[in-house]
Amino acid sequence: MGRFLNIFFSSILAVLLFLASATTATPEQQKPGKKEKPVRKDVLNFDGGIFFETDGSLSEITCFRVSGRAGAPRFFENFKRIDDEHGTQYRRGQQVVTEFPEELHVPLVIFDFPCASQLDHLGPRRYLTQDMMRTLRFSFYWKRGLELRRIENFRQEAATAEPVEPYNTEIKEELAKRYRWFLEFTIPSAGVPLMDRLVLIIRTPDGRTAARVAARL
């Protein structure tokens, strides 16, 4: 009987010691493991090309909007820019791409748009005319950091004008004629890194910048 009691008390003592050691664990042992910070990954889709848009002006009463796209056949199909902890990478599908294609095709649409002052209140306004459009000078550059490299051998492929019908057709003959202008350029781009930006600057005959916009991946 005595031997049985000794074994019983020994078992109880062992259990108590185990419970005491579990409750006196260090804070580090009791804390749950920290969750790892998720890795940031940004993905931008450029399927179809690089779209861009800006507003410009020829005077305080003549303003316009220019919209465009820099593209190339099949080059921008399933094209993405990926930014993560390793830096920036461009992919077409699963293929890593580092340079632009041989040429970029850049169609533009230019149309009348109210000047900033005309958005607040009605005032005098003059629409773009064919004579105004003929005097504009279009220049393209590659931009890397603060450096601008002028592109000399680009080609203008087309320039057309489409009449814009007024909302009030009853007084159509009394209203100034308005147009939507379509232009298309071909830009040589062989060997140009994808990190460079294509910059378009539209100038007036006296050299003033009427509009400036960058197509950036």
Tab-separated table of C-alpha atoms in Angstrom:
chain	number	residue	atom	x	y	z
A	1	MET	CA	0.000	0.000	0.000
A	2	GLY	CA	2.829	2.417	0.859
A	3	ARG	CA	4.548	1.668	-2.428
A	4	PHE	CA	1.327	2.415	-4.295
A	5	LEU	CA	0.933	5.777	-2.551
A	6	ASN	CA	4.532	6.721	-3.395
A	7	ILE	CA	3.925	6.010	-7.076
A	8	PHE	CA	0.626	7.959	-6.992
A	9	PHE	CA	2.172	11.062	-5.338
A	10	SER	CA	5.154	10.917	-7.704
A	11	SER	CA	2.793	10.986	-10.687
A	12	ILE	CA	0.862	13.936	-9.250
A	13	LEU	CA	4.118	15.834	-8.631
A	14	ALA	CA	5.278	15.252	-12.201
A	15	VAL	CA	2.014	16.635	-13.587
A	16	LEU	CA	2.220	19.733	-11.365
A	17	LEU	CA	5.808	20.426	-12.422
A	18	PHE	CA	4.837	20.150	-16.094
A	19	LEU	CA	1.952	22.613	-15.679
A	20	ALA	CA	4.183	25.064	-13.824
A	21	SER	CA	6.807	25.019	-16.569
A	22	ALA	CA	4.132	25.630	-19.251
A	23	THR	CA	2.668	28.669	-17.448
A	24	THR	CA	6.075	30.257	-16.801
A	25	ALA	CA	7.153	30.214	-20.449
A	26	THR	CA	8.987	33.343	-21.599
A	27	PRO	CA	7.031	36.062	-23.486
A	28	GLU	CA	8.970	35.171	-26.644
A	29	GLN	CA	7.787	31.587	-26.357
A	30	GLN	CA	4.165	32.624	-25.723
A	31	LYS	CA	3.931	35.186	-28.586
A	32	PRO	CA	2.592	33.846	-31.861
A	33	GLY	CA	5.005	34.086	-34.769
A	34	LYS	CA	4.962	37.426	-36.606
A	35	LYS	CA	3.358	37.403	-40.041
A	36	GLU	CA	5.751	38.227	-42.861
A	37	LYS	CA	5.093	41.565	-44.529
A	38	PRO	CA	3.531	40.956	-47.958
A	39	VAL	CA	5.758	41.839	-50.897
A	40	ARG	CA	4.359	44.804	-52.866
A	41	LYS	CA	3.839	44.142	-56.565
A	42	ASP	CA	2.291	46.684	-58.943
A	43	VAL	CA	1.203	45.617	-62.426
A	44	LEU	CA	0.199	48.095	-65.149
A	45	ASN	CA	-1.451	46.862	-68.333
A	46	PHE	CA	-0.347	48.480	-71.624
A	47	ASP	CA	-2.137	46.062	-73.932
A	48	GLY	CA	-2.775	48.064	-77.112
A	49	GLY	CA	-0.091	50.708	-76.612
A	50	ILE	CA	0.685	53.810	-74.552
A	51	PHE	CA	-2.266	56.194	-74.342
A	52	PHE	CA	-1.768	59.874	-73.538
A	53	GLU	CA	-3.792	63.090	-73.404
A	54	THR	CA	-3.317	66.757	-72.581
A	55	ASP	CA	-4.822	70.205	-73.141
A	56	GLY	CA	-3.263	73.023	-75.118
A	57	SER	CA	-3.943	76.602	-76.163
A	58	LEU	CA	-3.208	78.995	-78.999
A	59	SER	CA	-4.584	82.022	-77.154
A	60	GLU	CA	-6.787	82.901	-74.202
A	61	ILE	CA	-9.877	82.137	-76.293
A	62	THR	CA	-8.665	79.223	-78.433
A	63	CYS	CA	-7.903	75.973	-76.629
A	64	PHE	CA	-7.900	72.330	-77.605
A	65	ARG	CA	-7.380	68.796	-76.374
A	66	VAL	CA	-4.955	66.321	-77.944
A	67	SER	CA	-5.283	62.561	-77.431
A	68	GLY	CA	-2.947	59.944	-78.815
A	69	ARG	CA	-1.508	56.470	-78.620
A	70	ALA	CA	1.988	55.152	-79.258
A	71	GLY	CA	1.717	51.612	-80.593
A	72	ALA	CA	3.187	48.991	-82.904
A	73	PRO	CA	1.702	45.874	-84.538
A	74	ARG	CA	1.677	42.956	-82.033
A	75	PHE	CA	4.374	44.561	-79.855
A	76	PHE	CA	1.967	45.659	-77.114
A	77	GLU	CA	-0.178	42.524	-77.091
A	78	ASN	CA	-0.525	41.338	-73.473
A	79	PHE	CA	2.141	43.895	-72.516
A	80	LYS	CA	2.638	44.714	-68.831
A	81	ARG	CA	4.907	46.733	-66.576
A	82	ILE	CA	5.711	44.995	-63.286
A	83	ASP	CA	7.172	46.857	-60.284
A	84	ASP	CA	8.281	44.836	-57.256
A	85	GLU	CA	11.149	44.610	-54.754
A	86	HIS	CA	13.524	43.732	-57.596
A	87	GLY	CA	12.739	46.884	-59.611
A	88	THR	CA	10.853	47.437	-62.890
A	89	GLN	CA	10.369	44.808	-65.554
A	90	TYR	CA	8.417	44.803	-68.813
A	91	ARG	CA	6.794	41.619	-70.115
A	92	ARG	CA	4.902	40.632	-73.238
A	93	GLY	CA	3.204	37.490	-72.038
A	94	GLN	CA	6.055	35.574	-70.392
A	95	GLN	CA	8.775	37.266	-72.487
A	96	VAL	CA	10.937	39.962	-70.854
A	97	VAL	CA	11.254	43.037	-73.116
A	98	THR	CA	13.796	45.852	-72.668
A	99	GLU	CA	13.609	47.998	-75.849
A	100	PHE	CA	11.000	49.570	-78.096
A	101	PRO	CA	10.338	48.027	-81.543
A	102	GLU	CA	11.832	49.346	-84.781
A	103	GLU	CA	9.087	51.953	-85.156
A	104	LEU	CA	6.179	53.396	-83.211
A	105	HIS	CA	2.960	54.533	-84.871
A	106	VAL	CA	1.459	57.582	-83.177
A	107	PRO	CA	-2.056	58.633	-84.243
A	108	LEU	CA	-3.368	61.898	-82.739
A	109	VAL	CA	-6.823	63.415	-82.428
A	110	ILE	CA	-7.079	67.169	-81.817
A	111	PHE	CA	-10.383	68.908	-81.120
A	112	ASP	CA	-11.658	72.170	-79.640
A	113	PHE	CA	-11.922	72.271	-75.868
A	114	PRO	CA	-12.899	75.157	-73.563
A	115	CYS	CA	-10.097	77.157	-71.972
A	116	ALA	CA	-9.930	77.138	-68.176
A	117	SER	CA	-11.465	80.629	-67.948
A	118	GLN	CA	-14.342	79.555	-70.197
A	119	LEU	CA	-15.336	76.729	-67.874
A	120	ASP	CA	-16.408	79.191	-65.153
A	121	HIS	CA	-18.391	81.618	-67.266
A	122	LEU	CA	-19.360	82.197	-70.864
A	123	GLY	CA	-17.075	84.410	-72.850
A	124	PRO	CA	-15.549	84.949	-76.282
A	125	ARG	CA	-14.281	81.800	-77.939
A	126	ARG	CA	-12.568	81.066	-81.221
A	127	TYR	CA	-12.416	77.564	-82.654
A	128	LEU	CA	-9.468	75.968	-84.422
A	129	THR	CA	-9.361	76.665	-88.149
A	130	GLN	CA	-7.517	75.001	-90.988
A	131	ASP	CA	-5.158	77.987	-91.215
A	132	MET	CA	-4.331	77.642	-87.492
A	133	MET	CA	-3.634	73.941	-87.844
A	134	ARG	CA	-1.355	74.450	-90.828
A	135	THR	CA	0.906	76.751	-88.810
A	136	LEU	CA	1.432	74.341	-85.884
A	137	ARG	CA	4.793	72.598	-85.577
A	138	PHE	CA	4.993	69.062	-84.162
A	139	SER	CA	8.228	67.854	-82.565
A	140	PHE	CA	9.085	64.547	-80.875
A	141	TYR	CA	11.781	63.809	-78.319
A	142	TRP	CA	13.093	60.938	-76.215
A	143	LYS	CA	13.312	61.912	-72.551
A	144	ARG	CA	15.637	60.247	-70.038
A	145	GLY	CA	15.728	61.963	-66.679
A	146	LEU	CA	16.055	65.667	-67.530
A	147	GLU	CA	17.675	65.031	-70.925
A	148	LEU	CA	15.634	65.620	-74.094
A	149	ARG	CA	16.906	64.056	-77.331
A	150	ARG	CA	15.238	65.457	-80.423
A	151	ILE	CA	13.961	62.921	-82.970
A	152	GLU	CA	14.853	64.246	-86.400
A	153	ASN	CA	13.698	61.556	-88.830
A	154	PHE	CA	10.070	60.948	-87.861
A	155	ARG	CA	7.443	60.950	-90.622
A	156	GLN	CA	3.968	62.441	-90.827
A	157	GLU	CA	1.837	59.846	-92.566
A	158	ALA	CA	-1.597	61.482	-92.632
A	159	ALA	CA	-3.576	64.605	-91.728
A	160	THR	CA	-7.332	64.867	-92.167
A	161	ALA	CA	-10.188	66.960	-90.804
A	162	GLU	CA	-13.688	65.767	-89.937
A	163	PRO	CA	-16.522	68.313	-89.521
A	164	VAL	CA	-18.203	68.363	-86.101
A	165	GLU	CA	-21.952	68.708	-86.402
A	166	PRO	CA	-23.521	71.263	-83.996
A	167	TYR	CA	-26.194	70.201	-81.522
A	168	ASN	CA	-28.597	72.834	-82.811
A	169	THR	CA	-28.878	72.030	-86.506
A	170	GLU	CA	-31.550	74.712	-87.063
A	171	ILE	CA	-28.968	77.500	-86.804
A	172	LYS	CA	-26.141	75.457	-88.335
A	173	GLU	CA	-25.326	78.061	-90.988
A	174	GLU	CA	-24.934	80.810	-88.386
A	175	LEU	CA	-22.381	78.904	-86.280
A	176	ALA	CA	-18.628	78.805	-86.753
A	177	LYS	CA	-17.436	75.631	-88.447
A	178	ARG	CA	-15.746	73.142	-86.141
A	179	TYR	CA	-13.531	70.192	-86.992
A	180	ARG	CA	-11.920	67.188	-85.414
A	181	TRP	CA	-8.356	66.754	-86.671
A	182	PHE	CA	-6.676	63.383	-87.241
A	183	LEU	CA	-2.907	63.136	-87.659
A	184	GLU	CA	-0.598	60.143	-87.792
A	185	PHE	CA	3.171	59.926	-87.305
A	186	THR	CA	5.788	57.190	-87.512
A	187	ILE	CA	8.610	57.445	-84.960
A	188	PRO	CA	11.899	55.505	-85.309
A	189	SER	CA	12.503	53.739	-81.995
A	190	ALA	CA	14.981	50.880	-82.588
A	191	GLY	CA	17.306	50.346	-79.611
A	192	VAL	CA	15.524	52.866	-77.353
A	193	PRO	CA	15.142	51.564	-73.754
A	194	LEU	CA	11.577	51.154	-72.559
A	195	MET	CA	12.331	53.384	-69.561
A	196	ASP	CA	12.657	56.408	-71.907
A	197	ARG	CA	9.585	58.587	-72.496
A	198	LEU	CA	8.306	59.724	-75.864
A	199	VAL	CA	7.550	63.455	-75.633
A	200	LEU	CA	5.377	65.410	-78.067
A	201	ILE	CA	5.632	69.217	-78.174
A	202	ILE	CA	3.281	71.318	-80.319
A	203	ARG	CA	4.503	74.852	-81.022
A	204	THR	CA	3.067	77.975	-82.605
A	205	PRO	CA	4.888	79.769	-85.472
A	206	ASP	CA	6.567	82.139	-82.986
A	207	GLY	CA	8.005	79.183	-81.028
A	208	ARG	CA	5.597	79.231	-78.091
A	209	THR	CA	4.692	75.834	-76.673
A	210	ALA	CA	0.992	75.260	-77.304
A	211	ALA	CA	0.917	71.751	-75.799
A	212	ARG	CA	3.311	69.205	-74.334
A	213	VAL	CA	2.679	65.617	-73.312
A	214	ALA	CA	4.717	62.470	-72.605
A	215	ALA	CA	3.891	58.851	-73.441
A	216	ARG	CA	5.358	56.880	-70.550
A	217	LEU	CA	5.463	53.179	-69.785
